[in-house]
């Protein structure tokens, strides 16, 4: 079954090989869930079905490469206190851990599925999520199993916080041993929170090396609250991505630019924690690959709106529109080492995010407006729409 999407005002293809970023007055054909053709509207071939997009802009679906969706409980009071001047501290993770441990499987499944639907309604078609609010062998395995039922990419984050009553090194032994074995069937990635108040560089290295031995891809929460050493560690171990990156030395920027490790910025988290924005402009100017993700979680970034993150990156972090859209699509795909999503080149998965706007700049020009019109994933509609 093939579908011709026509009357596209702007088509953001990010076809790296062909060197095409955006086409105007365009059309696209999806066949068998993949992009079969794109080009000028006037030259479009026939297809079984035709969808007129009314001159709207079309992007690849967002690739949200960093979220923490497996959680229960409410931390709005903590957020309110932060807005009144209290700083963000890693210890808040324990509050969510208590609430999440108390939730039944069915309740957690419903909560995660609801959050995935919410993200999809905002144009996200590929989503990663992490464990990290279980922090015991059984709970981490349960969260990983539920996440694997509902999201595209699952990351083991047993090393999110040292639980109360544990010695840090003994907990690292558990994470790298029994806990890793228990979650392994459900995950393809491993992450560590390398930060003061969480895990030291040495402990983080042990966790990452164990993940690598188990055949997992590596990710790092690094340099969020200070110069934690997480960026250097991520680059040294060839991690796919290091995320947050708020506090970077010149050496960190150079190391990222010279490596295949993606620097993932989390604009909504920076706003919600009143942190200095990650120096995305500096990273791009140095030649690093940058991704944008939502970091949806109850402590530091309770939003999965990639539209908001992209608008913020343009308005506040001085990315061009093209840099920001690329970071939230192709950049996210690179952070997940995926080549099938994040662009609309021929052969890519037909994930289409149709904006209710003639041009994608509306994401920054009309911040906060409901700009996602319709979403298709692998050529199938994920959301309903009018014309
Ligand atoms: N920084 C570490 N982890 C999460 C926050 C977790 C929490 O506070 O619940 C983050 O990515 O911001
Ligand atoms: Zn995170």
Short mmCIF file of C-alpha atoms and ligand atoms in Angstrom, two decimals:
data_model
loop_
_atom_site.label_atom_id
_atom_site.label_comp_id
_atom_site.label_asym_id
_atom_site.label_seq_id
_atom_site.Cartn_x
_atom_site.Cartn_y
_atom_site.Cartn_z
CA UNK A 1 0.00 0.00 0.00
CA UNK A 2 1.59 3.30 -1.10
CA UNK A 3 0.59 6.81 0.00
CA UNK A 4 1.34 10.10 -1.75
CA UNK A 5 1.65 13.02 0.68
CA UNK A 6 1.32 16.12 -1.43
CA UNK A 7 0.94 19.90 -1.18
CA UNK A 8 3.76 20.10 1.40
CA UNK A 9 4.85 23.72 2.04
CA UNK A 10 8.25 22.71 3.44
CA UNK A 11 9.65 19.20 3.52
CA UNK A 12 12.59 18.72 5.90
CA UNK A 13 14.27 15.60 4.58
CA UNK A 14 17.84 15.76 5.99
CA UNK A 15 19.04 13.53 3.17
CA UNK A 16 22.72 13.70 4.08
CA UNK A 17 23.97 11.72 1.06
CA UNK A 18 22.06 13.86 -1.44
CA UNK A 19 22.92 17.02 0.51
CA UNK A 20 19.25 18.08 0.77
CA UNK A 21 17.91 19.59 3.99
CA UNK A 22 14.63 21.25 3.00
CA UNK A 23 12.46 21.39 -0.12
CA UNK A 24 9.55 23.73 -0.81
CA UNK A 25 6.33 22.85 -2.77
CA UNK A 26 7.18 19.20 -2.22
CA UNK A 27 5.64 15.73 -2.09
CA UNK A 28 6.65 12.38 -0.59
CA UNK A 29 5.61 8.80 -1.28
CA UNK A 30 5.59 6.17 1.47
CA UNK A 31 5.42 2.50 0.55
CA UNK A 32 5.53 -0.45 2.92
CA UNK A 33 6.27 1.87 5.84
CA UNK A 34 9.35 3.44 4.20
CA UNK A 35 10.01 6.57 2.18
CA UNK A 36 9.95 5.51 -1.47
CA UNK A 37 10.28 8.92 -3.14
CA UNK A 38 10.42 12.63 -2.34
CA UNK A 39 10.77 15.63 -4.61
CA UNK A 40 8.98 18.54 -6.26
CA UNK A 41 5.20 18.26 -5.99
CA UNK A 42 4.78 18.69 -9.74
CA UNK A 43 6.87 15.57 -10.41
CA UNK A 44 5.23 13.23 -7.90
CA UNK A 45 4.41 9.69 -9.06
CA UNK A 46 1.01 8.06 -8.52
CA UNK A 47 0.23 6.06 -5.39
CA UNK A 48 -2.65 3.95 -4.02
CA UNK A 49 -3.75 6.72 -1.66
CA UNK A 50 -3.34 10.51 -1.69
CA UNK A 51 -3.14 12.85 1.33
CA UNK A 52 -3.26 16.61 0.68
CA UNK A 53 -1.38 18.40 3.46
CA UNK A 54 -2.68 21.86 2.58
CA UNK A 55 0.68 23.61 2.24
CA UNK A 56 1.81 22.63 5.75
CA UNK A 57 5.40 21.97 6.80
CA UNK A 58 6.50 18.35 7.27
CA UNK A 59 9.42 17.20 9.43
CA UNK A 60 10.81 13.76 10.24
CA UNK A 61 9.18 12.62 13.50
CA UNK A 62 11.16 13.77 16.52
CA UNK A 63 13.70 11.28 17.89
CA UNK A 64 13.64 11.83 21.66
CA UNK A 65 16.83 10.10 22.80
CA UNK A 66 16.62 10.85 26.54
CA UNK A 67 13.59 10.36 28.81
CA UNK A 68 12.77 8.77 32.18
CA UNK A 69 9.14 7.72 31.71
CA UNK A 70 8.91 4.85 34.24
CA UNK A 71 7.84 6.68 37.35
CA UNK A 72 4.98 7.32 39.73
CA UNK A 73 4.44 10.06 42.30
CA UNK A 74 4.37 13.81 42.31
CA UNK A 75 7.26 16.24 42.77
CA UNK A 76 5.48 19.49 42.02
CA UNK A 77 6.21 20.79 45.54
CA UNK A 78 9.95 20.29 44.94
CA UNK A 79 9.60 22.20 41.68
CA UNK A 80 7.68 24.98 43.41
CA UNK A 81 10.40 25.26 46.07
CA UNK A 82 13.00 25.43 43.32
CA UNK A 83 11.17 28.29 41.66
CA UNK A 84 11.34 30.00 45.07
CA UNK A 85 15.12 29.65 45.10
CA UNK A 86 16.08 26.16 46.31
CA UNK A 87 18.75 24.56 44.07
CA UNK A 88 18.26 21.23 42.27
CA UNK A 89 19.90 18.27 44.02
CA UNK A 90 20.27 14.67 42.84
CA UNK A 91 18.65 13.43 46.07
CA UNK A 92 15.11 14.13 44.77
CA UNK A 93 15.41 10.90 42.77
CA UNK A 94 14.75 8.96 46.00
CA UNK A 95 11.26 10.49 46.34
CA UNK A 96 10.27 9.15 42.93
CA UNK A 97 11.90 5.80 43.72
CA UNK A 98 9.66 5.30 46.78
CA UNK A 99 6.50 6.11 44.82
CA UNK A 100 7.48 4.00 41.82
CA UNK A 101 8.33 0.93 43.88
CA UNK A 102 4.80 1.09 45.33
CA UNK A 103 3.06 1.08 41.91
CA UNK A 104 1.64 -2.17 40.49
CA UNK A 105 2.74 -3.41 37.07
CA UNK A 106 -0.60 -2.40 35.55
CA UNK A 107 -0.42 1.08 36.96
CA UNK A 108 3.15 1.61 35.75
CA UNK A 109 2.23 0.25 32.32
CA UNK A 110 -0.71 2.68 32.10
CA UNK A 111 1.45 5.60 33.21
CA UNK A 112 4.23 4.86 30.72
CA UNK A 113 1.79 4.20 27.86
CA UNK A 114 0.02 7.49 28.59
CA UNK A 115 3.33 9.37 28.50
CA UNK A 116 4.31 7.73 25.21
CA UNK A 117 0.94 8.73 23.70
CA UNK A 118 1.45 12.28 24.92
CA UNK A 119 4.89 12.41 23.28
CA UNK A 120 3.48 11.02 20.03
CA UNK A 121 0.77 13.66 20.00
CA UNK A 122 3.63 16.17 20.05
CA UNK A 123 5.34 14.68 16.99
CA UNK A 124 7.72 12.17 18.60
CA UNK A 125 7.95 8.91 16.66
CA UNK A 126 11.03 7.34 18.24
CA UNK A 127 11.57 7.42 21.99
CA UNK A 128 14.17 6.15 24.41
CA UNK A 129 13.51 5.70 28.10
CA UNK A 130 15.55 4.76 31.13
CA UNK A 131 15.08 2.76 34.29
CA UNK A 132 16.59 4.39 37.37
CA UNK A 133 13.70 4.80 39.78
CA UNK A 134 13.84 1.18 40.95
CA UNK A 135 17.37 0.95 42.36
CA UNK A 136 17.00 -2.67 43.50
CA UNK A 137 17.49 -5.83 41.45
CA UNK A 138 13.79 -6.74 41.23
CA UNK A 139 12.54 -3.20 40.70
CA UNK A 140 15.06 -2.28 38.01
CA UNK A 141 14.24 -5.52 36.17
CA UNK A 142 10.49 -4.84 36.47
CA UNK A 143 10.83 -1.28 35.16
CA UNK A 144 13.04 -2.43 32.27
CA UNK A 145 10.53 -5.15 31.34
CA UNK A 146 7.59 -2.73 31.32
CA UNK A 147 9.56 -0.10 29.39
CA UNK A 148 10.55 -2.67 26.74
CA UNK A 149 6.86 -3.36 26.06
CA UNK A 150 6.16 0.30 25.29
CA UNK A 151 9.15 2.25 23.93
CA UNK A 152 11.68 1.89 21.13
CA UNK A 153 14.94 1.96 23.08
CA UNK A 154 15.45 1.02 26.74
CA UNK A 155 18.41 2.09 28.88
CA UNK A 156 19.49 0.58 32.21
CA UNK A 157 20.18 3.38 34.72
CA UNK A 158 20.64 1.42 37.93
CA UNK A 159 23.48 3.89 38.61
CA UNK A 160 21.13 6.84 39.00
CA UNK A 161 21.57 7.35 42.76
CA UNK A 162 23.08 5.36 45.62
CA UNK A 163 19.98 4.24 47.57
CA UNK A 164 19.73 5.15 51.25
CA UNK A 165 21.55 2.71 53.52
CA UNK A 166 24.01 1.57 50.84
CA UNK A 167 27.73 2.06 50.66
CA UNK A 168 28.44 3.50 47.19
CA UNK A 169 31.05 0.92 46.17
CA UNK A 170 28.91 -1.98 47.38
CA UNK A 171 26.00 -0.57 45.37
CA UNK A 172 28.21 -0.35 42.27
CA UNK A 173 29.05 -4.05 42.82
CA UNK A 174 25.33 -4.81 42.78
CA UNK A 175 24.65 -2.66 39.69
CA UNK A 176 27.51 -4.24 37.73
CA UNK A 177 26.65 -7.77 38.86
CA UNK A 178 23.27 -9.15 39.80
CA UNK A 179 21.27 -6.08 38.71
CA UNK A 180 22.87 -5.93 35.27
CA UNK A 181 22.18 -9.66 34.76
CA UNK A 182 18.53 -9.19 35.73
CA UNK A 183 17.82 -6.24 33.40
CA UNK A 184 19.98 -7.45 30.49
CA UNK A 185 17.17 -9.25 28.58
CA UNK A 186 15.14 -6.04 28.37
CA UNK A 187 17.70 -3.34 27.52
CA UNK A 188 20.20 -2.39 24.83
CA UNK A 189 21.78 0.63 26.56
CA UNK A 190 23.41 1.45 29.88
CA UNK A 191 23.68 4.92 31.44
CA UNK A 192 25.24 6.39 34.60
CA UNK A 193 24.68 9.68 36.45
CA UNK A 194 28.29 10.87 36.78
CA UNK A 195 27.93 13.81 39.14
CA UNK A 196 28.63 14.99 42.65
CA UNK A 197 25.89 13.49 44.83
CA UNK A 198 25.52 10.54 42.45
CA UNK A 199 28.54 8.57 41.10
CA UNK A 200 32.23 9.52 40.88
CA UNK A 201 34.22 9.17 37.67
CA UNK A 202 35.85 5.98 38.98
CA UNK A 203 32.50 4.43 39.96
CA UNK A 204 30.97 5.55 36.67
CA UNK A 205 33.83 3.95 34.74
CA UNK A 206 33.25 0.64 36.51
CA UNK A 207 29.55 0.77 35.65
CA UNK A 208 30.16 1.65 32.00
CA UNK A 209 32.84 -1.00 31.54
CA UNK A 210 30.49 -3.63 32.96
CA UNK A 211 27.82 -2.49 30.50
CA UNK A 212 30.24 -2.73 27.63
CA UNK A 213 31.25 -6.27 28.67
CA UNK A 214 27.56 -7.18 28.69
CA UNK A 215 27.24 -5.95 25.10
CA UNK A 216 25.27 -2.78 25.89
CA UNK A 217 25.70 0.58 24.17
CA UNK A 218 26.85 3.34 26.52
CA UNK A 219 25.34 6.69 27.48
CA UNK A 220 26.34 9.12 30.25
CA UNK A 221 24.59 11.85 32.27
CA UNK A 222 27.56 14.21 32.45
CA UNK A 223 28.58 17.73 33.46
CA UNK A 224 25.04 18.70 34.49
CA UNK A 225 25.70 20.29 37.87
CA UNK A 226 29.44 20.99 37.53
CA UNK A 227 32.64 19.86 35.83
CA UNK A 228 31.96 16.24 36.77
CA UNK A 229 34.40 14.56 34.39
CA UNK A 230 31.49 12.74 32.74
CA UNK A 231 32.17 14.18 29.29
CA UNK A 232 35.83 13.08 29.25
CA UNK A 233 34.81 9.65 30.50
CA UNK A 234 32.08 9.27 27.86
CA UNK A 235 34.47 10.21 25.07
CA UNK A 236 37.20 7.95 26.46
CA UNK A 237 34.87 4.94 26.50
CA UNK A 238 33.27 5.73 23.13
CA UNK A 239 29.79 6.31 24.55
CA UNK A 240 27.12 7.02 21.95
CA UNK A 241 26.01 10.11 23.82
CA UNK A 242 26.77 12.32 26.81
CA UNK A 243 23.77 14.26 28.01
CA UNK A 244 23.18 17.56 29.85
CA UNK A 245 26.71 19.01 29.17
CA UNK A 246 25.97 22.31 30.93
CA UNK A 247 29.49 22.85 32.28
CA UNK A 248 32.17 22.32 29.65
CA UNK A 249 35.86 23.19 29.59
CA UNK A 250 37.60 23.95 26.30
CA UNK A 251 39.11 20.44 26.50
CA UNK A 252 35.64 18.90 26.84
CA UNK A 253 34.41 20.78 23.75
CA UNK A 254 37.46 19.77 21.74
CA UNK A 255 37.17 16.15 22.85
CA UNK A 256 33.51 16.02 21.82
CA UNK A 257 34.26 17.65 18.47
CA UNK A 258 36.96 15.07 17.75
CA UNK A 259 34.82 12.08 18.77
CA UNK A 260 31.74 10.16 17.65
CA UNK A 261 30.08 10.84 21.00
CA UNK A 262 26.97 12.98 20.52
CA UNK A 263 26.49 15.93 22.91
CA UNK A 264 22.83 15.84 23.89
CA UNK A 265 21.34 19.08 25.17
CA UNK A 266 18.17 19.16 27.25
CA UNK A 267 16.75 22.69 26.97
CA UNK A 268 13.57 22.05 29.00
CA UNK A 269 15.66 20.63 31.85
CA UNK A 270 17.93 23.67 31.84
CA UNK A 271 14.88 25.92 32.17
CA UNK A 272 13.22 23.80 34.85
CA UNK A 273 16.37 23.65 36.98
CA UNK A 274 17.36 27.26 36.25
CA UNK A 275 20.73 25.92 35.11
CA UNK A 276 22.95 27.79 32.69
CA UNK A 277 21.93 26.58 29.22
CA UNK A 278 24.28 23.99 27.74
CA UNK A 279 26.70 25.81 25.39
CA UNK A 280 25.19 24.37 22.24
CA UNK A 281 26.39 27.17 19.99
CA UNK A 282 29.97 26.61 21.16
CA UNK A 283 29.66 22.87 20.56
CA UNK A 284 28.30 23.29 17.05
CA UNK A 285 30.88 25.90 16.14
CA UNK A 286 33.61 23.51 17.27
CA UNK A 287 32.17 20.75 15.05
CA UNK A 288 30.54 18.49 17.65
CA UNK A 289 27.35 16.58 16.81
CA UNK A 290 24.50 17.89 18.95
CA UNK A 291 21.19 16.21 19.75
CA UNK A 292 18.16 17.76 21.45
CA UNK A 293 16.05 15.61 23.79
CA UNK A 294 13.25 16.31 26.27
CA UNK A 295 14.65 14.48 29.35
CA UNK A 296 11.00 14.01 30.36
CA UNK A 297 11.14 13.10 34.07
CA UNK A 298 9.36 14.24 37.26
CA UNK A 299 12.38 15.92 38.85
CA UNK A 300 14.05 18.18 36.33
CA UNK A 301 11.98 18.32 33.13
CA UNK A 302 8.34 17.29 33.26
CA UNK A 303 7.60 17.73 29.57
CA UNK A 304 7.97 15.53 26.51
CA UNK A 305 7.33 18.44 24.15
CA UNK A 306 10.09 18.36 21.58
CA UNK A 307 8.37 21.31 19.84
CA UNK A 308 9.06 23.31 23.01
CA UNK A 309 12.67 22.08 23.24
CA UNK A 310 13.39 23.00 19.62
CA UNK A 311 11.76 26.42 19.99
CA UNK A 312 13.83 27.05 23.14
CA UNK A 313 17.07 25.98 21.44
CA UNK A 314 16.41 28.57 18.74
CA UNK A 315 15.16 31.35 21.00
CA UNK A 316 17.55 30.95 23.90
CA UNK A 317 20.53 28.90 22.76
CA UNK A 318 21.02 30.62 19.41
CA UNK A 319 20.76 27.56 17.20
CA UNK A 320 19.53 28.24 13.70
CA UNK A 321 16.20 26.63 12.90
CA UNK A 322 17.94 24.07 10.72
CA UNK A 323 20.48 23.19 13.44
CA UNK A 324 17.73 22.76 16.01
CA UNK A 325 15.47 20.59 13.85
CA UNK A 326 18.44 18.50 12.74
CA UNK A 327 19.51 18.01 16.39
CA UNK A 328 16.02 16.80 17.37
CA UNK A 329 15.72 14.36 14.46
CA UNK A 330 19.00 13.20 12.90
CA UNK A 331 20.97 14.16 16.04
CA UNK A 332 18.68 12.05 18.23
CA UNK A 333 19.01 9.16 15.79
CA UNK A 334 22.81 9.43 15.92
CA UNK A 335 22.69 9.50 19.72
CA UNK A 336 20.80 6.19 19.51
CA UNK A 337 23.02 4.91 16.67
CA UNK A 338 19.94 4.49 14.48
CA UNK A 339 20.10 5.01 10.72
CA UNK A 340 16.47 4.17 9.91
CA UNK A 341 14.88 7.20 11.61
CA UNK A 342 15.55 10.92 11.99
CA UNK A 343 15.50 11.73 8.28
CA UNK A 344 13.13 11.31 5.34
CA UNK A 345 15.70 10.08 2.83
CA UNK A 346 14.57 7.28 0.53
CA UNK A 347 14.56 4.03 2.52
CA UNK A 348 14.07 5.70 5.92
CA UNK A 349 11.06 4.81 8.05
CA UNK A 350 8.16 6.99 6.93
CA UNK A 351 7.76 8.98 10.17
CA UNK A 352 6.05 12.25 9.27
CA UNK A 353 5.37 15.13 11.65
CA UNK A 354 2.98 17.58 10.00
CA UNK A 355 2.94 21.05 11.53
CA UNK A 356 -0.13 23.23 11.51
CA UNK A 357 1.99 25.93 9.92
CA UNK A 358 3.39 26.66 6.46
CA UNK A 359 6.96 26.84 7.76
CA UNK A 360 8.86 25.17 10.59
CA UNK A 361 10.11 28.49 11.96
CA UNK A 362 6.65 28.72 13.58
CA UNK A 363 8.06 26.39 16.28
CA UNK A 364 10.06 29.36 17.60
CA UNK A 365 7.87 32.14 16.21
CA UNK A 366 4.72 30.84 17.98
CA UNK A 367 6.18 29.23 21.13
CA UNK A 368 3.83 27.09 23.16
CA UNK A 369 1.15 26.88 20.46
CA UNK A 370 -0.29 23.45 19.53
CA UNK A 371 1.58 23.17 16.24
CA UNK A 372 1.54 19.39 15.74
CA UNK A 373 -1.20 18.76 13.18
CA UNK A 374 -0.81 15.04 12.40
CA UNK A 375 1.76 12.31 12.88
CA UNK A 376 2.49 9.18 10.84
CA UNK A 377 4.87 6.42 11.97
CA UNK A 378 6.12 3.88 9.43
CA UNK A 379 3.48 5.23 7.04
CA UNK A 380 0.61 4.61 9.50
CA UNK A 381 -1.33 7.47 11.14
CA UNK A 382 -0.56 7.81 14.86
CA UNK A 383 -2.89 10.74 15.37
CA UNK A 384 -6.16 11.77 13.76
CA UNK A 385 -6.56 15.11 12.05
CA UNK A 386 -8.86 17.18 9.95
CA UNK A 387 -7.84 17.86 6.36
N1 LIG B 1 20.20 14.00 36.24
C1 LIG B 1 19.81 12.88 36.53
N2 LIG B 1 18.61 12.36 36.28
C2 LIG B 1 17.48 13.08 35.84
C3 LIG B 1 16.72 13.71 36.94
C4 LIG B 1 16.18 12.74 37.86
C5 LIG B 1 15.33 13.27 38.96
O1 LIG B 1 15.64 14.31 39.57
O2 LIG B 1 14.33 12.57 39.23
C6 LIG B 1 17.88 14.09 34.78
O3 LIG B 1 18.36 13.63 33.73
O4 LIG B 1 17.77 15.31 34.94
ZN1 LIG B 2 18.14 12.15 32.44
#
